[in-house]
Coordinates of C-alpha atoms in Angstrom, one line a residue:
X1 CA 15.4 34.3 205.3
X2 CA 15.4 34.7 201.8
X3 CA 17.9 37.5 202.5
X4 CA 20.0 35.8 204.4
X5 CA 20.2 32.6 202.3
X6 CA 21.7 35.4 199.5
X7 CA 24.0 37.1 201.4
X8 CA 25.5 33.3 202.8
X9 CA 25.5 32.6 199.2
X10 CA 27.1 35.2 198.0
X11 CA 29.7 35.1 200.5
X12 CA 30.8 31.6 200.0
X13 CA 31.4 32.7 196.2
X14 CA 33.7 35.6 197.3
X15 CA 35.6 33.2 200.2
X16 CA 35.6 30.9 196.8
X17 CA 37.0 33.3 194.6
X18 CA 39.7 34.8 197.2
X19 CA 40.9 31.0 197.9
X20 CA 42.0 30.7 194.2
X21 CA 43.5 33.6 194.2
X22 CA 45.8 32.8 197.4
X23 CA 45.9 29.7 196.3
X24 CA 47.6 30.7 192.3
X25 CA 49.3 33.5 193.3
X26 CA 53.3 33.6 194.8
X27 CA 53.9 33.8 197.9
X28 CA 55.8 37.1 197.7
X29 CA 52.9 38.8 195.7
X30 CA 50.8 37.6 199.1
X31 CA 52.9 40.2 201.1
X32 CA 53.6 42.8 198.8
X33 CA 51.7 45.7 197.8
X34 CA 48.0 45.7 198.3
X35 CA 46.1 44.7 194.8
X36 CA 42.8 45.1 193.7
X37 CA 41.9 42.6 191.6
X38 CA 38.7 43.2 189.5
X39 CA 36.9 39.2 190.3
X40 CA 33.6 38.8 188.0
X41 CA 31.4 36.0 188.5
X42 CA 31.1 33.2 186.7
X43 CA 34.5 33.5 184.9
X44 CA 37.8 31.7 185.6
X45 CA 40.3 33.8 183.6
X46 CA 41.7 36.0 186.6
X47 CA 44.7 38.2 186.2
X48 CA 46.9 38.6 189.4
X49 CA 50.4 41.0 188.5
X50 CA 53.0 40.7 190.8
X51 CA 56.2 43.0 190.6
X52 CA 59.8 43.4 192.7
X53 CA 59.6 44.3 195.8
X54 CA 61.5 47.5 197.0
X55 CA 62.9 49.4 194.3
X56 CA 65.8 48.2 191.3
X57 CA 68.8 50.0 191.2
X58 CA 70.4 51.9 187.7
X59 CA 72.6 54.5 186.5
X60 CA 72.7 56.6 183.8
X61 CA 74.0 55.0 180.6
X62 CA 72.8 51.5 182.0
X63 CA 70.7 48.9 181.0
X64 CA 67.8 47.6 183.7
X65 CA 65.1 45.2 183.6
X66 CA 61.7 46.4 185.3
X67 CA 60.3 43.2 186.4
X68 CA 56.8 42.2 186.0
X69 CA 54.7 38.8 185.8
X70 CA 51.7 37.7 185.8
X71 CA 49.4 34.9 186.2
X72 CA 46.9 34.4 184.0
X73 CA 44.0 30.8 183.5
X74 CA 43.9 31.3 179.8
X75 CA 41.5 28.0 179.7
X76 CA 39.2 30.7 178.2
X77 CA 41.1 33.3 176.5
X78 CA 44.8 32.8 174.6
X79 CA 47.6 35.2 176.1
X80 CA 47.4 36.8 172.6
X81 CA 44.7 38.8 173.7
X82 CA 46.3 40.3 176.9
X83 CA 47.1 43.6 176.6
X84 CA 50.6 45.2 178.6
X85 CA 51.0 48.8 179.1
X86 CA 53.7 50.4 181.1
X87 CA 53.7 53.9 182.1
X88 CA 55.5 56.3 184.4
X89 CA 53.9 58.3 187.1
X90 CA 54.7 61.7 186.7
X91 CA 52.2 63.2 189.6
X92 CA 49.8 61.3 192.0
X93 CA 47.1 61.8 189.5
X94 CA 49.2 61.8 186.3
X95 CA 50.3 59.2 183.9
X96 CA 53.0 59.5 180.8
X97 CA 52.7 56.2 178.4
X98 CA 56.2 54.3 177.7
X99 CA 55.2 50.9 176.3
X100 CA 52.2 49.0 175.0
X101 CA 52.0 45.5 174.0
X102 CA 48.7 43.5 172.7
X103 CA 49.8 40.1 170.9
X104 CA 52.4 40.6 168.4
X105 CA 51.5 44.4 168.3
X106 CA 54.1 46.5 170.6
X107 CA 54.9 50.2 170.8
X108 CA 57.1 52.4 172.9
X109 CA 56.3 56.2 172.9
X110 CA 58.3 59.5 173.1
X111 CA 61.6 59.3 174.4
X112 CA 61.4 55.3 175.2
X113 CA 61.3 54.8 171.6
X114 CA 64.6 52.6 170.5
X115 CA 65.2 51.6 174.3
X116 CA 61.9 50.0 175.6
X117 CA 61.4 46.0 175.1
X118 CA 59.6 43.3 176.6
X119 CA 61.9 41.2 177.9
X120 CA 59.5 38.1 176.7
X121 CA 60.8 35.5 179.2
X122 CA 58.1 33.2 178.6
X123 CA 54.2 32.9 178.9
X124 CA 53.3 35.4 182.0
X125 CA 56.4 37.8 181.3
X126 CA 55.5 41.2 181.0
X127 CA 58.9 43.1 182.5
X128 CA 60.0 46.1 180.4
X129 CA 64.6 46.1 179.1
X130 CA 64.9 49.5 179.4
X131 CA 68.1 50.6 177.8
X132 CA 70.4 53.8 177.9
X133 CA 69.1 55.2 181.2
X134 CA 68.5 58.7 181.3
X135 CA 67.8 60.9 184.1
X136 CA 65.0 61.3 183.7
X137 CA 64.3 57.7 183.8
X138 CA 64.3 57.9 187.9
X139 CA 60.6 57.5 189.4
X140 CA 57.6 55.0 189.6
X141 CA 56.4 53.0 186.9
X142 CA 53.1 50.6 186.3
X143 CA 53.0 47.5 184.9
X144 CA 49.2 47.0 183.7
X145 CA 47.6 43.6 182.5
X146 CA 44.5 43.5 180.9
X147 CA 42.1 41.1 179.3
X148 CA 38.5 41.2 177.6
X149 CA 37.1 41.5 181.4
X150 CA 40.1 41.9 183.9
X151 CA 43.3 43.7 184.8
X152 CA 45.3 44.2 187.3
X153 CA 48.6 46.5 187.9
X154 CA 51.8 46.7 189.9
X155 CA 54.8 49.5 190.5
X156 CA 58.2 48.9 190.3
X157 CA 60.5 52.1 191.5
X158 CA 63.9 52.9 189.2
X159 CA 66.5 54.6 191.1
X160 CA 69.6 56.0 190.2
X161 CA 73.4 55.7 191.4
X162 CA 74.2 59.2 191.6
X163 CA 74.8 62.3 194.0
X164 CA 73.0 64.9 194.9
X165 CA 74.4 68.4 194.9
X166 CA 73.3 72.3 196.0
X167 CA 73.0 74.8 193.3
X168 CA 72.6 78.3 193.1
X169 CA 73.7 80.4 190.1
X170 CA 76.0 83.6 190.0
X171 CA 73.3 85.7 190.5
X172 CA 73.1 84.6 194.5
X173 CA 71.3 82.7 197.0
X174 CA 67.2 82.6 196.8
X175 CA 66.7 83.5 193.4
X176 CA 65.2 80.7 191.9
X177 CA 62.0 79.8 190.9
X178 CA 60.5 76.5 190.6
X179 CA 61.0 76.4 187.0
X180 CA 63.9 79.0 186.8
X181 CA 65.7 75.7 189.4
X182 CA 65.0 72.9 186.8
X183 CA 66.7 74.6 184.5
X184 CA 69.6 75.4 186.7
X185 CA 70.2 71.7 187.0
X186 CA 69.7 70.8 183.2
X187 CA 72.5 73.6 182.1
X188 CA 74.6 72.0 185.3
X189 CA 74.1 68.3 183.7
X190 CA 71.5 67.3 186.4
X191 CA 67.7 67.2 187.0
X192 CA 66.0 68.2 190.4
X193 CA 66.5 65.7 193.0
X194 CA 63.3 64.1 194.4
X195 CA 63.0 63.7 198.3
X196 CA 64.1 60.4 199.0
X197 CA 67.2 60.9 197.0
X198 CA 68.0 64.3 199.6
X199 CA 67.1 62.0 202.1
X200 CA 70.1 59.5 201.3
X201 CA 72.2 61.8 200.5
X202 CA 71.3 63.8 204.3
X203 CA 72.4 59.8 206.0
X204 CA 75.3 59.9 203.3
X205 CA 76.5 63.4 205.2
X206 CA 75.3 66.2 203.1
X207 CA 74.9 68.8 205.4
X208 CA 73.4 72.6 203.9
X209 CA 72.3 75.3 205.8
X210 CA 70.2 76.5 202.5
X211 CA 66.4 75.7 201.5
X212 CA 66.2 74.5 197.5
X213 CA 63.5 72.8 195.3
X214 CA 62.9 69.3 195.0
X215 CA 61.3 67.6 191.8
X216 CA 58.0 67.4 193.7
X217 CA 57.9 71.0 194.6
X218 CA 58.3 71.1 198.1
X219 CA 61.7 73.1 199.5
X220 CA 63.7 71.6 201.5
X221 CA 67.3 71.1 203.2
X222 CA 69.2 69.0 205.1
X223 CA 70.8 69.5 208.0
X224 CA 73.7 67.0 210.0
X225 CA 75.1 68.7 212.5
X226 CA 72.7 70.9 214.1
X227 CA 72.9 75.0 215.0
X228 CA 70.8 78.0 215.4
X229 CA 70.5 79.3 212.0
X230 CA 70.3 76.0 210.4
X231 CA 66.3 75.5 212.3
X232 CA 67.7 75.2 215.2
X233 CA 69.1 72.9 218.0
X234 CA 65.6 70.8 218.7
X235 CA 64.5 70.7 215.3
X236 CA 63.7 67.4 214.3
X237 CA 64.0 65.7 210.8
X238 CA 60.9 65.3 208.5
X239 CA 61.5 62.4 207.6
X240 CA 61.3 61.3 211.5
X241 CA 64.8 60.2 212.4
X242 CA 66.4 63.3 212.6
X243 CA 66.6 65.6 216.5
X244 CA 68.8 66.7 218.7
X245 CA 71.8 64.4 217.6
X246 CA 71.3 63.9 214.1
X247 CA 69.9 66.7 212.6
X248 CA 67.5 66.0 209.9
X249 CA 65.9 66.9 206.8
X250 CA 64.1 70.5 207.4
X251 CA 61.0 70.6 205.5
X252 CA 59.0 74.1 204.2
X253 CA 56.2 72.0 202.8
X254 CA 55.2 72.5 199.2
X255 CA 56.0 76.7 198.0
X256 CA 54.7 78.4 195.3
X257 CA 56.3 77.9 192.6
X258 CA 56.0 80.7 190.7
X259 CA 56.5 83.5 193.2
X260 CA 58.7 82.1 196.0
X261 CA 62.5 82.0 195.3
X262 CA 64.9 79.0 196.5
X263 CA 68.3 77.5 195.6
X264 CA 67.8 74.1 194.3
X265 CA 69.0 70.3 194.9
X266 CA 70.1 68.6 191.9
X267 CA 70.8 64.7 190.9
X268 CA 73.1 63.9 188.4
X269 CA 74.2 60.0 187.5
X270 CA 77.3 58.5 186.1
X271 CA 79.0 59.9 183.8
X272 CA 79.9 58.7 180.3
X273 CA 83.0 60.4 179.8
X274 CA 86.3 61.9 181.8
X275 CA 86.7 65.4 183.9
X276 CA 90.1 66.3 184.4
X277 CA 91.9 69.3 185.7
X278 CA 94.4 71.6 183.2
X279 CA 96.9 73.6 184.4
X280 CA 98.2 75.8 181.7
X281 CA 101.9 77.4 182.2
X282 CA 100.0 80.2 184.0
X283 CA 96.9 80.8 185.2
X284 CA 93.7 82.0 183.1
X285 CA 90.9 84.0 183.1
X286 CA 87.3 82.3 182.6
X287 CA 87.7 83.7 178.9
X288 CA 90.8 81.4 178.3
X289 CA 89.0 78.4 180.1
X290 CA 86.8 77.1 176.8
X291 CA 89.8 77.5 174.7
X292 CA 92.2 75.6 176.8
X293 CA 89.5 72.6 177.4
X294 CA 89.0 72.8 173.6
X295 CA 93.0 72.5 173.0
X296 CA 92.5 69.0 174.5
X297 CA 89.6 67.9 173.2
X298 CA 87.1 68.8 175.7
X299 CA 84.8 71.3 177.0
X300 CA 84.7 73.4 180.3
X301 CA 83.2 70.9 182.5
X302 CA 79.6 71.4 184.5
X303 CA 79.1 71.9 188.0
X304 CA 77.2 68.4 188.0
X305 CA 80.0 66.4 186.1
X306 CA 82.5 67.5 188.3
X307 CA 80.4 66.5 191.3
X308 CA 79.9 62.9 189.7
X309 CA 83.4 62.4 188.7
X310 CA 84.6 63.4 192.7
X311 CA 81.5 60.5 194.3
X312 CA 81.4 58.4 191.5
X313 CA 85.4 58.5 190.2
X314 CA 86.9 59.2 193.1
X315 CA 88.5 62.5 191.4
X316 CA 90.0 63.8 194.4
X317 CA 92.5 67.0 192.9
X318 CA 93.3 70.0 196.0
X319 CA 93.4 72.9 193.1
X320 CA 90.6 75.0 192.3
X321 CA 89.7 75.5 188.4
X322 CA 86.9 77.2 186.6
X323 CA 83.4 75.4 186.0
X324 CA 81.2 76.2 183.1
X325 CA 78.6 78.9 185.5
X326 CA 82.0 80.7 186.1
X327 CA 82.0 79.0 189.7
X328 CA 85.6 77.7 190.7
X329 CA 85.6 74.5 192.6
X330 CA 87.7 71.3 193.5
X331 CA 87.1 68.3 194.2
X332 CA 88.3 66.1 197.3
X333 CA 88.1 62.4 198.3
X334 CA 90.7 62.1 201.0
X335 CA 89.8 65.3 203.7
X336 CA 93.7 66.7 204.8
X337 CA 93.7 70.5 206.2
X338 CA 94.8 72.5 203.5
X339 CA 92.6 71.0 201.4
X340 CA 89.3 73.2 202.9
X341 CA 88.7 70.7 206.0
X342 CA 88.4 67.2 207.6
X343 CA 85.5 66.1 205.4
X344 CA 85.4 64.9 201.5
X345 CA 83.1 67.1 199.2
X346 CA 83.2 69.6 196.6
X347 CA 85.2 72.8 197.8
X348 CA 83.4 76.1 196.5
X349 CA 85.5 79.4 196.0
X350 CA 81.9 81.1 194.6
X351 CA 82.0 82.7 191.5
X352 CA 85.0 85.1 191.3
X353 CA 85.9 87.6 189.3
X354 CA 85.8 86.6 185.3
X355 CA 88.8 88.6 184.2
X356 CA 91.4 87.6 186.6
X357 CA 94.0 84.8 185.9
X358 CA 93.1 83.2 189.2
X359 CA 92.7 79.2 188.2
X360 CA 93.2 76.8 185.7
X361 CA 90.3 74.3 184.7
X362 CA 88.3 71.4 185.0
X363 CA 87.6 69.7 181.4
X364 CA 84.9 67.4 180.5
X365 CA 85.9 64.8 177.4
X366 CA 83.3 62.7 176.2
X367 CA 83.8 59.1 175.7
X368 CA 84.9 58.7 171.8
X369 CA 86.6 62.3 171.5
X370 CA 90.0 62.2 170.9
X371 CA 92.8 63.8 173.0
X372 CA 94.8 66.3 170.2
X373 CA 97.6 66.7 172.9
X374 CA 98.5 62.7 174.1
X375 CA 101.3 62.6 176.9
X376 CA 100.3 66.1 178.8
X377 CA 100.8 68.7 176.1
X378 CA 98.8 71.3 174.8
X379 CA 99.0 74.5 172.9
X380 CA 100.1 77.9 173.2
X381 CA 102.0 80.2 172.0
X382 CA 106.3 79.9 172.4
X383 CA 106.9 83.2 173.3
X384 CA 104.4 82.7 176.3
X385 CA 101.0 83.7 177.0
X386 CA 99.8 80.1 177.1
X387 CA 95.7 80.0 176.3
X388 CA 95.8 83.6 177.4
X389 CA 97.4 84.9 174.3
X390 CA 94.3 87.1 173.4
X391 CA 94.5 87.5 169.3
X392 CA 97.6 86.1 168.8
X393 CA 97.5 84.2 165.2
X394 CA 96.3 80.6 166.1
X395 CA 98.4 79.4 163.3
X396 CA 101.9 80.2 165.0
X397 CA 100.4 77.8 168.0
X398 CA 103.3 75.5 169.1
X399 CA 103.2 72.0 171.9
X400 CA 103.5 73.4 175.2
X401 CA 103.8 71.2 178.5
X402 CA 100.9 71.5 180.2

């Protein structure tokens, strides 16, 4: 009896506790992620975080707020002595620290340092300004709120604007490693995409008969109109809505990362500055491609900035021109059948040959650098030759229409 008169008791406290709880926090907290909230008996000061629902939306270049609030009965304890931390999950079980906050005291670490705030909207504000967006910003971050006794913590998701692209270097296809493919898309102005960004970009129409890396290690690729050597007619997507109709996402599961070899899927985000396409007097080799882009100001642009400037600037130009791997590629927004097909994308010719005036090229300019040729011209060499002029004296240059 004894016993049981404990165990009543002790329930009614917990049924207690939980009704204050429901009762203080939103109603949107109520249904959205599942919290553990650390309750100790006796005490009245309970912490209950609540962040957005869903995911917030960025792009590189931007500024975003990462929202988090909290409640907090500070009869017993001031808010000065509630400590914030913020950090991004870079692995199920791993942790990197962006921002810390206790009182007046705040500190953001590594590469947050100079764009990490608290936004400070008030008593019970802890959301995080995070400015100049990187790529590398993407992923899952938690907000944690801790007193002498409690805490509690929430995740809030930052995605990107962007477009995913395949990648494979000169070299050919299934020759990267894991770590050999995130640096593929660094040099190409893009980070590995994660799955769910694949997965948007596989409803957005991406369609790729070849495996790649993802950020989390697994290989995958994404298939929309199914065939035999693409897994099949029956295969079905792994994310579960792909089959005989729709294709799907084909998944090898997680590889080795070290040994096995893949192409890769990269992400890149906006971009800060302009690609356009040269067209010299007459064609160049890849040799005569950094010095024509440099005559303007610019630099041969990367695989990854032409693919942002085609989905995100709508660059839509039906003439190949060299890329900074030595691939030659164009760019099309509006599909017509001499432009490579009835669907928009990225037209690849490969990577031909280096020494042949096949192409002219596609510039990168940065936002701030100044255009040495305004109104279409550029520099070469009267006599002709253009950018190809070899070791013609740089000083007898003259303004050529370009």
């Amino acid at each position: 009896q004894v016993c049981a008169r404990a165990a009543l008791g002790l329930g009614a406290l917990w049924a207690a506790a939980w009704g204050v709880l429901l009762l203080t926090a939103p109603a949107g907290a109520q249904r959205g992620r599942k919290k553990v909230v650390h309750v100790l008996e006796g005490e009245s000061g309970s912490v209950v975080v609540q962040t957005a629902p869903g995911q917030v939306v960025s792009h590189r270049g931007g500024t975003i707020v990462l929202p988090c609030r909290y409640h907090y009965e500070a009869a017993a304890h001031g808010h000065d002595g509630v400590r914030l931390k913020w950090t991004k999950v870079v692995d199920p079980l791993a942790f990197t620290d962006v921002f810390v906050a206790l009182g007046p005291q705040h500190r953001a670490f590594g590469s947050y340092r100079g764009r990490a705030e608290l936004q400070g909207d008030g008593p019970g504000d802890a959301s995080l300004v995070l400015r100049n967006v990187t790529l590398q910003d993407y992923g899952r971050y938690e907000c944690e709120v801790t007193n002498e006794l409690e805490d509690d913590a929430g995740m809030v998701k930052l995605d990107l604007e962007g477009v995913v692209f395949p990648y494979h270097p000169r070299g050919g296809r299934y020759k990267l490693t894991f770590a050999e493919a995130q640096r593929a898309c660094a040099e190409q102005d893009g980070i590995l995409a994660s799955a769910e960004q694949l997965h948007a970009a596989w409803r957005d129409g991406l369609d790729w008969c070849n495996a790649g890396w993802l950020r989390d290690g697994s290989v995958q690729y994404p298939v929309n109109r199914p065939r035999e050597p693409c897994g099949g007619l029956g295969g079905t997507g792994s994310a579960g809505d792909g089959g005989d109709a729709n294709g799907g996402v084909r998944n090898y599961g997680y590889r080795h990362n070290a040994e096995e070899r893949y192409d890769a899927f990269c992400f890149t985000s906006n971009l800060p500055g302009r690609v356009f396409f040269l067209k010299p007097l007459r064609p160049v080799p890849f040799s005569g491609a950094a010095r024509a882009c440099a005559a303007r100001g610019a630099a041969v642009a990367k695989v990854g900035q032409l693919f942002a400037a085609w989905k995100l600037q709508l660059l839509d130009r039906c003439t190949a021109g060299w890329l900074a791997d030595g691939s030659a590629r164009y760019p099309i927004v509006n599909p017509r059948t001499r432009c490579g097909g009835h669907r928009p994308g990225v037209r690849s010719l490969g990577f031909p040959d280096a020494t042949r005036r096949l192409f002219g090229v596609y510039c990168y300019r940065a936002p701030g650098a100044p255009d040495p040729a305004p109104g279409g011209w550029g520099w070469g060499w009267a006599g002709g030759g253009g950018w190809a002029g070899g070791a013609r004296d740089p000083a007898a240059w003259t303004p050529l229409r370009v």
